[in-house]
Every structure is written in structure tokens, then in C-alpha cells.
Coordinates of C-alpha atoms in Angstrom, one line a residue:
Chain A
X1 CA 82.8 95.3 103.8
X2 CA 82.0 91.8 103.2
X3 CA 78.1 91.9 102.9
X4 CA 78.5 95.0 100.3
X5 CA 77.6 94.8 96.6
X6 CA 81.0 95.5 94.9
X7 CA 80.4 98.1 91.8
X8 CA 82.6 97.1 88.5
X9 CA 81.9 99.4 85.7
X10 CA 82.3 98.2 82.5
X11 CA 82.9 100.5 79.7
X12 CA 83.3 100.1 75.6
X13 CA 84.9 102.5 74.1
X14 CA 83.9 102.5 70.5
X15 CA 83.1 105.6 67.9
X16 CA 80.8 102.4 65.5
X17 CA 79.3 101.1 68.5
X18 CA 78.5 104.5 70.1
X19 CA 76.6 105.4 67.1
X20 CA 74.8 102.0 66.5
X21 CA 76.8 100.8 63.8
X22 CA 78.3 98.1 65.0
X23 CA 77.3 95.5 67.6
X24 CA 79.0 96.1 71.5
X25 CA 81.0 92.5 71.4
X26 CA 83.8 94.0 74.3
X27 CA 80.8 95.1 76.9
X28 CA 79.2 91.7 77.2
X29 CA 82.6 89.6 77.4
X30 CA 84.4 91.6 80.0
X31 CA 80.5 90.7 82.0
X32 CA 80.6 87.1 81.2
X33 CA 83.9 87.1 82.4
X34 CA 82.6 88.3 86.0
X35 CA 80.0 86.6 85.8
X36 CA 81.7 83.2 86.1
X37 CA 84.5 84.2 88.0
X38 CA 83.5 86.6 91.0
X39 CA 81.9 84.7 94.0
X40 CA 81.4 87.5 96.2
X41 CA 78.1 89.9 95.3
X42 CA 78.8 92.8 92.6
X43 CA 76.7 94.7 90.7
X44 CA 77.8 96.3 86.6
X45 CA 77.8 99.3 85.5
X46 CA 77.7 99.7 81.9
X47 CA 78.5 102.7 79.6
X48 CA 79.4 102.7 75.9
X49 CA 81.4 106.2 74.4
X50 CA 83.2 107.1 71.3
X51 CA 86.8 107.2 71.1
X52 CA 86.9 111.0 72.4
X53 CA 89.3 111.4 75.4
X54 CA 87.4 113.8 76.8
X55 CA 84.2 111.9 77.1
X56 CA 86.5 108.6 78.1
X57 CA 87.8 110.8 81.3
X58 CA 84.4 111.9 82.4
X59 CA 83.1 108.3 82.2
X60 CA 86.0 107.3 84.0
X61 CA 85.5 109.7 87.0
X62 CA 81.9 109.5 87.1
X63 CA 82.5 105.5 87.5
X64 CA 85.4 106.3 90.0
X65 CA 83.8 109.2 92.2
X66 CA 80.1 108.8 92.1
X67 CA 78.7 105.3 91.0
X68 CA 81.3 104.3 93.9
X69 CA 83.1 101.0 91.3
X70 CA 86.2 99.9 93.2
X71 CA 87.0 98.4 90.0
X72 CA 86.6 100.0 86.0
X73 CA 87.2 97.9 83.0
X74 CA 87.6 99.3 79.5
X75 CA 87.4 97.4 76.1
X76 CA 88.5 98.7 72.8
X77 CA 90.7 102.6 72.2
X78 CA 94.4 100.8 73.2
X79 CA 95.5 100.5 69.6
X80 CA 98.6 102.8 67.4
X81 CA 95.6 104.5 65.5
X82 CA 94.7 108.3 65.6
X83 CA 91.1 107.4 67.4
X84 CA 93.0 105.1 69.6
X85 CA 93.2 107.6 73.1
X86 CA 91.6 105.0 75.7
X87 CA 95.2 104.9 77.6
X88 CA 95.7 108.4 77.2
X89 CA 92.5 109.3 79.2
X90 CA 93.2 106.5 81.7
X91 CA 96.9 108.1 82.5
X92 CA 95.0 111.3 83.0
X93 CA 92.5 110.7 85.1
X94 CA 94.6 108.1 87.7
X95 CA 96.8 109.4 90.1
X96 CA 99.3 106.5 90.2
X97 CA 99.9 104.1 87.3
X98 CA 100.7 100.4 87.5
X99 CA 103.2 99.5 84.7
X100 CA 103.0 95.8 85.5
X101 CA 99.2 95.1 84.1
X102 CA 100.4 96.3 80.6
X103 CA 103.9 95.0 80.4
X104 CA 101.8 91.3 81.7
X105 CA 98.8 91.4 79.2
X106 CA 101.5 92.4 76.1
X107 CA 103.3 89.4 77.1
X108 CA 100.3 87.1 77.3
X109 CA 98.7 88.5 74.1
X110 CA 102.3 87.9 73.0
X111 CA 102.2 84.3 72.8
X112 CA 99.2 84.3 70.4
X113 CA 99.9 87.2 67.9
X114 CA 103.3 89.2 67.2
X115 CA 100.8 92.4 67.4
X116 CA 100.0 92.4 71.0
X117 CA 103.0 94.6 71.4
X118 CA 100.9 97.2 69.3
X119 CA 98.7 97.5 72.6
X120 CA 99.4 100.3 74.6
X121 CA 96.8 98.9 77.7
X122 CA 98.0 100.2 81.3
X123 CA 95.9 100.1 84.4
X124 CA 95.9 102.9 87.0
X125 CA 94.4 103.5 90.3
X126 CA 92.1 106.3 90.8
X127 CA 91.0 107.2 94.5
X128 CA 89.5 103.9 95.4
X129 CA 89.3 102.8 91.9
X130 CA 91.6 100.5 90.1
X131 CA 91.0 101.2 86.2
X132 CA 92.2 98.4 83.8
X133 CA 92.4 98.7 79.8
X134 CA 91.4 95.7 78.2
X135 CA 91.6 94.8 74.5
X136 CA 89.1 95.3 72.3
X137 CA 88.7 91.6 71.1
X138 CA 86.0 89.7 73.0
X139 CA 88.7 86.4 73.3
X140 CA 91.5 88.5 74.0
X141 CA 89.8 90.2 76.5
X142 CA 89.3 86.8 78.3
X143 CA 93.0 86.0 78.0
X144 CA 94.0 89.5 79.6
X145 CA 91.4 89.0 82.5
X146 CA 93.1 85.7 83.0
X147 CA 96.5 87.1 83.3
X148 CA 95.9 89.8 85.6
X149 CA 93.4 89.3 87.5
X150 CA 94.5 87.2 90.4
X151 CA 96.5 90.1 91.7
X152 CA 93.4 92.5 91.6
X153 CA 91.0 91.4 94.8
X154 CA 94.8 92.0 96.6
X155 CA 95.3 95.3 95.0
X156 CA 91.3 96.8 95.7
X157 CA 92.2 95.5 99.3
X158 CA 95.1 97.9 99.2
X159 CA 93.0 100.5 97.8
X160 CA 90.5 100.8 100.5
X161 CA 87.7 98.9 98.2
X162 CA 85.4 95.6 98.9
X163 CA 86.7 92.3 99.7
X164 CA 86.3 90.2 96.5
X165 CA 86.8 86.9 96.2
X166 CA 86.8 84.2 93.3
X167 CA 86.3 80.5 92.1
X168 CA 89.6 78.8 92.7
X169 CA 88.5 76.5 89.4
X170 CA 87.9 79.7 87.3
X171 CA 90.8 81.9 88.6
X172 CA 92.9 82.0 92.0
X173 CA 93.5 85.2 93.6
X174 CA 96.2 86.0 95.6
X175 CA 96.5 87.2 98.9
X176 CA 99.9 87.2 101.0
X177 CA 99.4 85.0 103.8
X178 CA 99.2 88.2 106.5
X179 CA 96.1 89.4 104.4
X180 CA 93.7 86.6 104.2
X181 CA 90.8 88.7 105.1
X182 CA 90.1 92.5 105.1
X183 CA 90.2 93.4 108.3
X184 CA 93.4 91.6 109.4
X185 CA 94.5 93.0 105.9
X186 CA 93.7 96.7 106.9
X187 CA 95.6 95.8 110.4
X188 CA 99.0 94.7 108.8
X189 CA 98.7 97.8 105.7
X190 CA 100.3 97.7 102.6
X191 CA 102.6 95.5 101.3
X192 CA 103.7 94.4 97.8
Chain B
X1 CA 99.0 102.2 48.3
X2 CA 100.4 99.0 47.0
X3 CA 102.0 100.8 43.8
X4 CA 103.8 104.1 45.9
X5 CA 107.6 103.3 47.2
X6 CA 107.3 103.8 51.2
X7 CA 110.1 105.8 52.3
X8 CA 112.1 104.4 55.3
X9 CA 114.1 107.1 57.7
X10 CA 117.3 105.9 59.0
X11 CA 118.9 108.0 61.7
X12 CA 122.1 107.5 63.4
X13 CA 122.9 110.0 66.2
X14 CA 126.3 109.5 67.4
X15 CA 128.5 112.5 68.2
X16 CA 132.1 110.5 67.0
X17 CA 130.8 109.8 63.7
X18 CA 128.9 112.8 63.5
X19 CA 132.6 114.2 63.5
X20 CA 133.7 112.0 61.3
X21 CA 136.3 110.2 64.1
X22 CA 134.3 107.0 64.2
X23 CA 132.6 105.0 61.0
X24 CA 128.8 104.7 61.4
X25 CA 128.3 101.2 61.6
X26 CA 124.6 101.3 62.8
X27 CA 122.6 103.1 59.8
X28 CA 124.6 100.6 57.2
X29 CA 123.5 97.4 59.4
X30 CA 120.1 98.9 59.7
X31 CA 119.4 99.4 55.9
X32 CA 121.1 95.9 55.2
X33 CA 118.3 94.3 57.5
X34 CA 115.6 96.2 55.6
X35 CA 117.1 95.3 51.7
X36 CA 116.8 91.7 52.8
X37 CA 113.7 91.5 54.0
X38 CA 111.1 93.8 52.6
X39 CA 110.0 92.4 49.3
X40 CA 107.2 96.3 48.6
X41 CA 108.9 99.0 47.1
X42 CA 111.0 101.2 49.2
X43 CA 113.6 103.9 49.6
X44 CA 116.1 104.9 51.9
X45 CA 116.2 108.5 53.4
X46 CA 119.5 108.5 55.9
X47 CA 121.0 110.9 58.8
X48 CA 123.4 111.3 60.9
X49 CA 123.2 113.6 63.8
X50 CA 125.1 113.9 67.1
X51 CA 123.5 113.3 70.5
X52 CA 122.1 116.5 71.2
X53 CA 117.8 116.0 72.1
X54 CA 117.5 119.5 69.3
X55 CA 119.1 117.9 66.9
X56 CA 117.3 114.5 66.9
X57 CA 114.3 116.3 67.6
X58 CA 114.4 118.4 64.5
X59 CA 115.6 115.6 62.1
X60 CA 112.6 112.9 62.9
X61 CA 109.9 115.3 62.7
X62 CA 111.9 116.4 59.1
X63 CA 111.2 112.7 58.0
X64 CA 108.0 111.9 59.5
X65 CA 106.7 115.2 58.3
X66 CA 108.5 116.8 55.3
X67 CA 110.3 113.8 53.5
X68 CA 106.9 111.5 54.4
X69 CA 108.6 108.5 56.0
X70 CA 105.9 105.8 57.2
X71 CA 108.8 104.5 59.5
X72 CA 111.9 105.7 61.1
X73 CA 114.5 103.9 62.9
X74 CA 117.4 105.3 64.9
X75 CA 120.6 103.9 66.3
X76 CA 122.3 104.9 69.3
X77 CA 121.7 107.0 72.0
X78 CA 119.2 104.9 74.1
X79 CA 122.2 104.2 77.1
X80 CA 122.4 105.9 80.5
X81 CA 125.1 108.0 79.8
X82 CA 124.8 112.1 80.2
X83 CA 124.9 111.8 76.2
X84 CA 122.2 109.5 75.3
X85 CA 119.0 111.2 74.6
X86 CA 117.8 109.7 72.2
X87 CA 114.6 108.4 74.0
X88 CA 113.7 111.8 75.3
X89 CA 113.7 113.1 71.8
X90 CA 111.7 110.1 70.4
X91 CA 109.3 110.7 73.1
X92 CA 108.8 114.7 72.9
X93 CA 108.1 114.7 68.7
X94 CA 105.6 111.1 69.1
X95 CA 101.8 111.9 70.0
X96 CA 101.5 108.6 71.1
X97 CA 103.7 105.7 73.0
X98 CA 103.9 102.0 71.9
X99 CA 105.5 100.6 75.3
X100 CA 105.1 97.2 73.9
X101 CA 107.9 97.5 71.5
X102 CA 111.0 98.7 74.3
X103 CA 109.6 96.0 76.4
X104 CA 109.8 92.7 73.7
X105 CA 113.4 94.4 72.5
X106 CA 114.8 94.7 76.1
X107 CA 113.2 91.2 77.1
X108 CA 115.1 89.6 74.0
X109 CA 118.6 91.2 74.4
X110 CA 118.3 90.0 78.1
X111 CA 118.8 86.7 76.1
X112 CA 122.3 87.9 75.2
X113 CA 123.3 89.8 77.8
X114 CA 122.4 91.2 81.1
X115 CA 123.2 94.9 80.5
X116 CA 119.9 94.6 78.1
X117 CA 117.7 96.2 81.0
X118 CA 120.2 100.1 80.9
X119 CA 118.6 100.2 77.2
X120 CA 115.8 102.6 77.4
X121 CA 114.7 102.0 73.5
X122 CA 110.9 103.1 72.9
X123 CA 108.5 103.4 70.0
X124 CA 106.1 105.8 69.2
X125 CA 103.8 107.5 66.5
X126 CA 103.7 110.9 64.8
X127 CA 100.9 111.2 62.3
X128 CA 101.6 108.4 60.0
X129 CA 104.8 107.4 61.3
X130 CA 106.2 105.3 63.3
X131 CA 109.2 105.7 65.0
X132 CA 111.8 102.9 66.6
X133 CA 115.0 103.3 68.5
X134 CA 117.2 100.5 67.9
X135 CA 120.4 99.2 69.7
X136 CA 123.7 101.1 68.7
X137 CA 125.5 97.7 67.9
X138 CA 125.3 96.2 64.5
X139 CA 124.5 92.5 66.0
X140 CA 121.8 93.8 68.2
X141 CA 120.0 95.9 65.4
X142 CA 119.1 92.9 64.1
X143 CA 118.1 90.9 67.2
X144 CA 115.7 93.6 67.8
X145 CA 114.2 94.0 64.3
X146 CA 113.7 90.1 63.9
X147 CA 111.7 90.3 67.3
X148 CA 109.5 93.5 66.1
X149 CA 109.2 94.0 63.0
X150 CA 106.6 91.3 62.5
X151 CA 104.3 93.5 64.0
X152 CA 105.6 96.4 61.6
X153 CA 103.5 96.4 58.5
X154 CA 100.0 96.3 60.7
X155 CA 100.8 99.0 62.5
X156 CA 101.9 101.2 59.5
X157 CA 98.4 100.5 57.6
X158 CA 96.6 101.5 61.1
X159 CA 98.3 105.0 61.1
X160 CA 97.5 105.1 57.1
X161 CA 101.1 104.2 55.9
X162 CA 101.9 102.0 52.5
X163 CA 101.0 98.2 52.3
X164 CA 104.9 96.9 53.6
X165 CA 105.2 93.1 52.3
X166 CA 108.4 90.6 53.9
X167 CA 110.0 87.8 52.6
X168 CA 108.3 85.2 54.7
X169 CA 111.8 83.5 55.1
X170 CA 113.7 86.3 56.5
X171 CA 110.8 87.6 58.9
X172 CA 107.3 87.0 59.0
X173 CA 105.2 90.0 58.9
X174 CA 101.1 89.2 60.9
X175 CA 98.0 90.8 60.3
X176 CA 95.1 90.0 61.3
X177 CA 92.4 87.7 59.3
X178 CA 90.1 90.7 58.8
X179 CA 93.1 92.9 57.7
X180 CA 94.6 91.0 54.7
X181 CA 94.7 94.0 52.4
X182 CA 95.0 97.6 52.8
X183 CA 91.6 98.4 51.7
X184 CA 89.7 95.8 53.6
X185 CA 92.1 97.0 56.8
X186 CA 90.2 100.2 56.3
X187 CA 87.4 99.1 56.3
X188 CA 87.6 96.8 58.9
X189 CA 89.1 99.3 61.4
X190 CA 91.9 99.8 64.2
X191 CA 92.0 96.4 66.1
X192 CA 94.8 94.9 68.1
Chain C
X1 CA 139.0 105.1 90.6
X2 CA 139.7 101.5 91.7
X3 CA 141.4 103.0 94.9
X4 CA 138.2 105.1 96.2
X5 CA 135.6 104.1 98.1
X6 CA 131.7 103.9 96.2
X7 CA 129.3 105.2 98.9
X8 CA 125.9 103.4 98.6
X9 CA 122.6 104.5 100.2
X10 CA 120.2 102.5 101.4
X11 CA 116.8 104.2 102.0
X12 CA 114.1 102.2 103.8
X13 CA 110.5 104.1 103.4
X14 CA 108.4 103.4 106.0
X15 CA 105.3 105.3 108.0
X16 CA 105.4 102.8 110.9
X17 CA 109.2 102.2 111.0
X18 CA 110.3 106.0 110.8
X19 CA 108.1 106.5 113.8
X20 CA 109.4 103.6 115.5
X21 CA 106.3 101.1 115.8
X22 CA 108.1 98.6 113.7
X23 CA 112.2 97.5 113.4
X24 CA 113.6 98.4 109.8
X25 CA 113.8 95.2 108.3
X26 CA 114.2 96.3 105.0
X27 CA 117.5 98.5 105.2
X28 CA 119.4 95.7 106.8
X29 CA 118.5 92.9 104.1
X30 CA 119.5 95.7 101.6
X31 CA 122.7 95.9 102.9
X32 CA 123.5 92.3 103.6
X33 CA 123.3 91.6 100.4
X34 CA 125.8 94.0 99.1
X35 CA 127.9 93.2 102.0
X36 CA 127.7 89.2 100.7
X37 CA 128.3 90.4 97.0
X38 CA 130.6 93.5 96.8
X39 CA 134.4 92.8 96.7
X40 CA 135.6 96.3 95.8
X41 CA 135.5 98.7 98.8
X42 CA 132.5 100.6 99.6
X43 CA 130.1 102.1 102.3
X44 CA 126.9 102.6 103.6
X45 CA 125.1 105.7 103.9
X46 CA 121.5 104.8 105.5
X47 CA 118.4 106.3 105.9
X48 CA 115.0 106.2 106.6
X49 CA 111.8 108.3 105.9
X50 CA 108.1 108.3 106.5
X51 CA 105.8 107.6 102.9
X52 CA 106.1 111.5 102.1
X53 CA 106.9 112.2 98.3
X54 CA 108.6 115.5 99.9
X55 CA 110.9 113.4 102.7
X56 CA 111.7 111.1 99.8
X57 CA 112.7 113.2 97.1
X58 CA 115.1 115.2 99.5
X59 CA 116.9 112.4 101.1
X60 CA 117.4 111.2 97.2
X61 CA 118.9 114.3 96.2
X62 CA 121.0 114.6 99.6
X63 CA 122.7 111.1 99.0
X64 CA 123.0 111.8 95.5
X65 CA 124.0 115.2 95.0
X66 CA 125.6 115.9 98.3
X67 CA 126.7 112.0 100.0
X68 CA 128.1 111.8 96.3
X69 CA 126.4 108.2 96.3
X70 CA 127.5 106.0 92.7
X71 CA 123.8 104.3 93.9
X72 CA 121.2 104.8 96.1
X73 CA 118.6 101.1 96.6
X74 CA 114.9 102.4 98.3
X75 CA 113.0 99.8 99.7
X76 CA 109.8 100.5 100.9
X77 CA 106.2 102.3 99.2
X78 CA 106.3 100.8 95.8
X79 CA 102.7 99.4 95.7
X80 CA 99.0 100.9 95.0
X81 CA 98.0 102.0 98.3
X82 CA 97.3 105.8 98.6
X83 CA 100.7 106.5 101.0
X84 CA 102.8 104.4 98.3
X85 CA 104.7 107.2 96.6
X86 CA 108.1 105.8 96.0
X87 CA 108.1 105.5 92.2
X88 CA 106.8 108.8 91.8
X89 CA 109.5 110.3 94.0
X90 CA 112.1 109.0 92.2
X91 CA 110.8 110.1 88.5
X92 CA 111.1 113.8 90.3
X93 CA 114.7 113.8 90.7
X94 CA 115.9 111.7 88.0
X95 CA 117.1 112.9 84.7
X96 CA 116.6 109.7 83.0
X97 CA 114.3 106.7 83.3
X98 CA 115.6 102.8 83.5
X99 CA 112.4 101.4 82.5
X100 CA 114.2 97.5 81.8
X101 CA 115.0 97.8 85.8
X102 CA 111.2 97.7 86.8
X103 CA 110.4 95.1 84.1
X104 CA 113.2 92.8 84.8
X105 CA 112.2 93.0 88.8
X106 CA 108.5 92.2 88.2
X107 CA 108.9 89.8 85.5
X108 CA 111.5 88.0 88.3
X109 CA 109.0 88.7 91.2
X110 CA 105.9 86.8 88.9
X111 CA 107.7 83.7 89.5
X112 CA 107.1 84.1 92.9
X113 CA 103.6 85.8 93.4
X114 CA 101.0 86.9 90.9
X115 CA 100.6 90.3 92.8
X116 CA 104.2 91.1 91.6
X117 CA 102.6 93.5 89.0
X118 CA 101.0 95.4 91.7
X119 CA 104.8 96.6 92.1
X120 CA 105.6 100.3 90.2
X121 CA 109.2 100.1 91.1
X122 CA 111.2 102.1 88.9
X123 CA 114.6 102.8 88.1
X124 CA 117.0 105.9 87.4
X125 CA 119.2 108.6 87.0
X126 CA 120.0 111.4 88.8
X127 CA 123.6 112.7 87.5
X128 CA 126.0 110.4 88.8
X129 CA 123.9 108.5 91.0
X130 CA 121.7 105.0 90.3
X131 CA 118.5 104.5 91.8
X132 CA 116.9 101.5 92.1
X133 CA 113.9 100.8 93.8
X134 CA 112.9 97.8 95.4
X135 CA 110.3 95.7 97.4
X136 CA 109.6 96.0 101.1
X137 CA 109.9 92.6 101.9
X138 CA 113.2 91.2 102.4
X139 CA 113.1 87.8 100.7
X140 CA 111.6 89.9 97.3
X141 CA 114.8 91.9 97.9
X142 CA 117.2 89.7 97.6
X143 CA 115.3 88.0 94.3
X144 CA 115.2 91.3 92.5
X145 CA 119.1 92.2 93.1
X146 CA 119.8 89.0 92.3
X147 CA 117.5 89.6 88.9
X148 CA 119.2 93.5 88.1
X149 CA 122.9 93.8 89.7
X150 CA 124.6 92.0 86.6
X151 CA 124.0 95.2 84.8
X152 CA 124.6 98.0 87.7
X153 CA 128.3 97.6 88.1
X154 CA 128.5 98.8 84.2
X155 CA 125.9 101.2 84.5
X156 CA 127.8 103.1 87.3
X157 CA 130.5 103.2 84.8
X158 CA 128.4 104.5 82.1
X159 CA 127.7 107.4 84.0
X160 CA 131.0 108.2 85.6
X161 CA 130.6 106.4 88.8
X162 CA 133.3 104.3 90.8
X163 CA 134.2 100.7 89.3
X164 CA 132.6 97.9 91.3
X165 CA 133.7 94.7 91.5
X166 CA 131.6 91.5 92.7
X167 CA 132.1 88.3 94.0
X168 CA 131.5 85.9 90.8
X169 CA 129.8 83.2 93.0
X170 CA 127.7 85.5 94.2
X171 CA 126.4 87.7 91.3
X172 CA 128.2 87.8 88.2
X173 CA 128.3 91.3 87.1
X174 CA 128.7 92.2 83.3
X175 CA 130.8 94.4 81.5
X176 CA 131.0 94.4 77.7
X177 CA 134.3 92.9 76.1
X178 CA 135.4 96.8 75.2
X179 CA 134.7 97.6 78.7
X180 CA 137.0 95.7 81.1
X181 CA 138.4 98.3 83.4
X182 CA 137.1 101.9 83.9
X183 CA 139.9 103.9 81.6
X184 CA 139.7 101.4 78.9
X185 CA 135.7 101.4 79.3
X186 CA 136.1 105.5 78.9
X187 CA 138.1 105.6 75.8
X188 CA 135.2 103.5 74.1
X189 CA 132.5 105.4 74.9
X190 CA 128.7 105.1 76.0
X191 CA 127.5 101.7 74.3
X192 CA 124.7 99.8 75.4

């Protein structure tokens, strides 16, 4: 699927900046972020909702099942707080949870504030869709990204998705040796 | 808030000193951590229940929703022995999860010892309380409070608890810039 | 129970190796290393299943309730990929959750490749029975029982299992001070 456009959606979730209130910081960082790391061609797909779980899950399938993204991001919702629900919606809409990308973005928010264990961020996979919370803080969101994201091109290879690949100088992604491309990938299945 | 006494829950579940065979050495160790670091006005509501998932049940959501606790804390119970519930209850009376916190207590008693990872100690909220399990053993309450409770206090004012203060010498309680009071908090919004 | 033999199943999950296309690697690394490590008498009960959630769950139960396995290792169907439903069968029959086990392995498994948090392997209960997942490949294997056996042999106590003993040059299992031998370990109780 080399010569196809990969879809990442990119979703804030955000009761002030749903109503105008507030300027959509978390949108435009997780972008900027692709923007100077994916080599390969993509495309965004932006949507901003209010911290309502039910209009987080819809967003999140629409992404998933008809805009086609291989890959959803979401910014903001993974707090202790009462309007805090992003997780919650990401849990139900994902058929298979991947502890690891929470447990690994605590730990790395970890060693710049005692809080980051308040985040309750988890990723999931979703058909063909891997679905990743991120926090809401545009530099924390960069930090996260950082963390996790050499082990994602692998994991949208599992998935069925788009071959994407990275700048090595902006972050390395990881592929076992027996999946250096897709196809030879698809040949040898899964395996981490 | 600053001028209202925050009520602290301390639950022990134990069946032997529920029966009086055994001296409860965990809700003692736990208040003694508490009286020497929180410098805000407080007060101590204590149980002792045995390890049945009813019984623990019934007493948190009595102190997060009768006798008002911002925080509770339990001892015992978090093992994989038949007996040891304690996480189950924790988890069906909390609306939400905070991960984060079994992780970074786990990840420091695997400092100590090795049998750290059979611990399955969680966090969670209901309403406007949060709720820890802590180790059974005196020494390891207090491992596991130093490593958390720094992110204590900020998560109490995001669920709309008191304003908790520390004495900056025994632990060091974090919030961020924007959150340096309980009213600006508010204003400001949820934001790890 | 010093005198009785602890029966241990190994459980490879595999599409292409149930059917044949592809030699069990997995199984026999699994068992190699207990061989290498366990000095108190034991045996093998093997098996091996295609990626069904249905196949899995069963032969889990069988070597648990029925093979009267202390612990039961999976290797095999851990990752994202749509036929990777290993966790999810071994949530089903467990009582309780390890969640420190799947930690402990990634966090080990990170040293080695950044796609480690692509793993969802999982750890549990299931009445007397331990089970531990791990990876497919046999290298990661042996890193994550290296990482988690210190705390199985006293984990199989805790829930009423046979007492194993380990070769201290090879993996230094750990029992509490109040725990030395299984009658002694009894007497005390449940305390982790």
C-alpha cells in the first residue's frame, strides 16, 4: 500500500474549545508532530468535541470505519475529573486494548511531573485503526509521541493498515528484521 | 475550602484482626504517615473490615459518600490469595480508574523485592473521592505513599476535594503553575 | 507438599504451527528453561492450539481445573493483530488479574525493542493455577521469565499450590522471611 495517502485523524476533545471558548492548542501540536516526523504521504483528519462520551465514541468510529484512518490521535479528556471520559470511550469503542502505550507515556510524563500518574491515557485497536490518547498539553503531547511512537508503523503493519515510515533524525521506528517491508511483513504474520 | 478539616478514610480489611486474633498494624502506620506530613487541617475516620468484596464494598462507599472523605486508603487485601479482594471492591464502588497509581507503587516495591509484581493495588475515584489500596506491611505503606502522594492534593482539587498542603520536607506535594490555589484551579480547569 | 510432583503446562498458540506448517518453537524454549531452572520435581503437560479465544480458554481450564496444573505459561497470540486473542482468553477464566506480571515483562522486553508495548500479555488466576502469558519468540521468552519467576514460586504458595524450588544460579526465587517453607508460609497467612 506503499503509494496510498495514510489517514490519521486527529481529534481534541475539549467542552471550552468545542464551544469557542478557548483556543484548540492539542489539535495543532499532535499535527506538527506528523508533520515533521512522517515521511511517507498522509493526509489529517481533524474533529474537535466536548468531553461527552457519547459524542467521543461516534467520532471515534466514524474516523475508524468510514474516513478509513489507520491511525486516531486524541488530545485532552484523560484526567481524574468528572468531564474527564476520553479513555472511557476509547475502551468502548476498541476491541483489544494495548496496556503498554499507557503504562509507557505515565512513565515518561513521569520524569517531568509527579502527576503524570493522574493520566489515565491507553491506546486500543479498533478494526484497522490503532486509537492512541494523548495528553492534553501541547509539550506533553510531543514527549508522549516521542515515547511511543516508534512501535506504531510496526503495529498498523500488524493491523492490516499503510506502510508508514519516518525520519530516522526525528524518530526511528521499529520493525523486526523479518518485517522490513509490508509485503514480506504480511508473508511472515504477526509477531510481537 | 482552605478553612474546612478534609476527612481522611482509613480502612484495614483483614479477617485476623477483624477477629481480634491479630493487632492491626496497617491503619496505625497509615495514619502515622499522614500526621507527619499533611500540614491542612484534617481528621481521621478509621475501619476495620474483614476480606469479604460486600463488606469492603459497603464501607468505602459509607466514607466517600456518607462520612464525606476526599481520600480513602486501605490496607491489605491486594495479594493473590482466594482471600484478597480488595482490588475487586475498590474497582466495582470507583466510576473511574487511575492505573497510573498501581503501576508507580508496584514499579517502586520492585526496588525492595521481587514479589512486588503479585500486588494488584489500584486507585480510583468516586465522586469526590479518591480511593488508594496500599500494601498490608507497615514498611511498604510508606514506600508507597512517599512515591504517590505527591500527586495527591492535585488530584483531590480536580474531583472538587479540600486544598491538602504537605510539609515540603517530609513529601513534596506538585501542582501545576496555573493551579497554585484552589480557586484559580477552578478556574483554570482539569489538566494533567 | 515437598514430596508431590507440580504439573506445569506449557501452551504454544499458534494458527500455522497447530496446523503443522511451522515446528513449535515456542513450547520447547518454554520448557527448557524450566528444565534449566527448577530443582524441585515437576512435569510437563503440553499443548498446542490454533489463535481461537474458544480453543484457548478450554485448554486453560482443562490444565487448570482438571491436569490440576500449580501454573500454566502460554506463548503465542499476545500482540495487536486481529487473530491475537491470548490476553483476552485468559481474563475469561481467571478469577483474578496479576497486572505487575504484564508490566514487569514489557518494561523488561523495552530494553530490548521499542515494539515491546505492542505486547498485552497478561497474568492470572484461575483457582489454584498461575497463568502467565508470554511472547512468541523464544529469545523474548527466556528475558521475561528471567524478569517474573522470582515472584512465581511464592505466588503458587499464596494460592495453595505445590512449593517450588529453583536453582539459585539460575533464578533466585523469593519468598518473604515469614515464608520459608510451605507450612510455616500457611500459618502466616496471605501477605504481599
Amino acid at each position: 500500500m506503499s503509494g496510498e495517502k495514510a489517514r490519521i485523524g486527529f481529534v481534541t476533545v475539549s467542552d471550552r474549545a468545542s464551544r469557542g471558548e478557548y483556543e484548540d492548542l492539542g489539535g495543532p501540536a499532535m499535527r506538527a508532530w506528523f508533520a515533521r516526523v512522517l515521511t511517507s504521504p498522509w493526509e489529517a483528519v481533524s474533529r474537535l468535541v466536548p468531553d461527552e462520551r457519547g459524542a467521543i465514541e461516534q467520532v471515534l468510529r466514524e474516523l475508524a470505519d468510514e474516513a478509513g484512518c489507520c491511525l486516531v490521535v486524541t488530545t485532552g479528556g484523560t484526567g481524574p475529573a468528572p468531564r474527564d471520559v476520553t479513555p472511557e470511550a476509547t475502551e468502548a469503542v476498541c476491541e483489544k486494548m494495548l496496556p503498554g502505550f499507557g503504562e509507557l507515556m505515565r512513565q515518561e510524563s513521569l520524569k517531568f511531573v509527579p502527576t503524570a500518574i493522574l493520566s489515565r491515557q491507553t491506546a486500543g485497536v479498533r478494526g484497522a485503526c490503532l486509537i492512541i490518547n494523548l495528553p492534553g498539553k501541547p509539550s506533553a503531547i510531543d514527549d508522549c509521541l516521542n515515547a511511543v511512537f516508534p512501535a506504531v508503523p510496526y503495529c498498523i503493519d500488524l493491523i492490516g493498515g499503510p506502510y508508514l515510515e519516518t525520519d530516522p533524525d526525528q524518530c526511528r521506528a521499529f520493525r523486526p528484521k523479518h518485517a522490513t517491508n509490508g509485503d514480506e511483513k504480511r508473508a511472515h504474520g504477526v509477531m510481537p
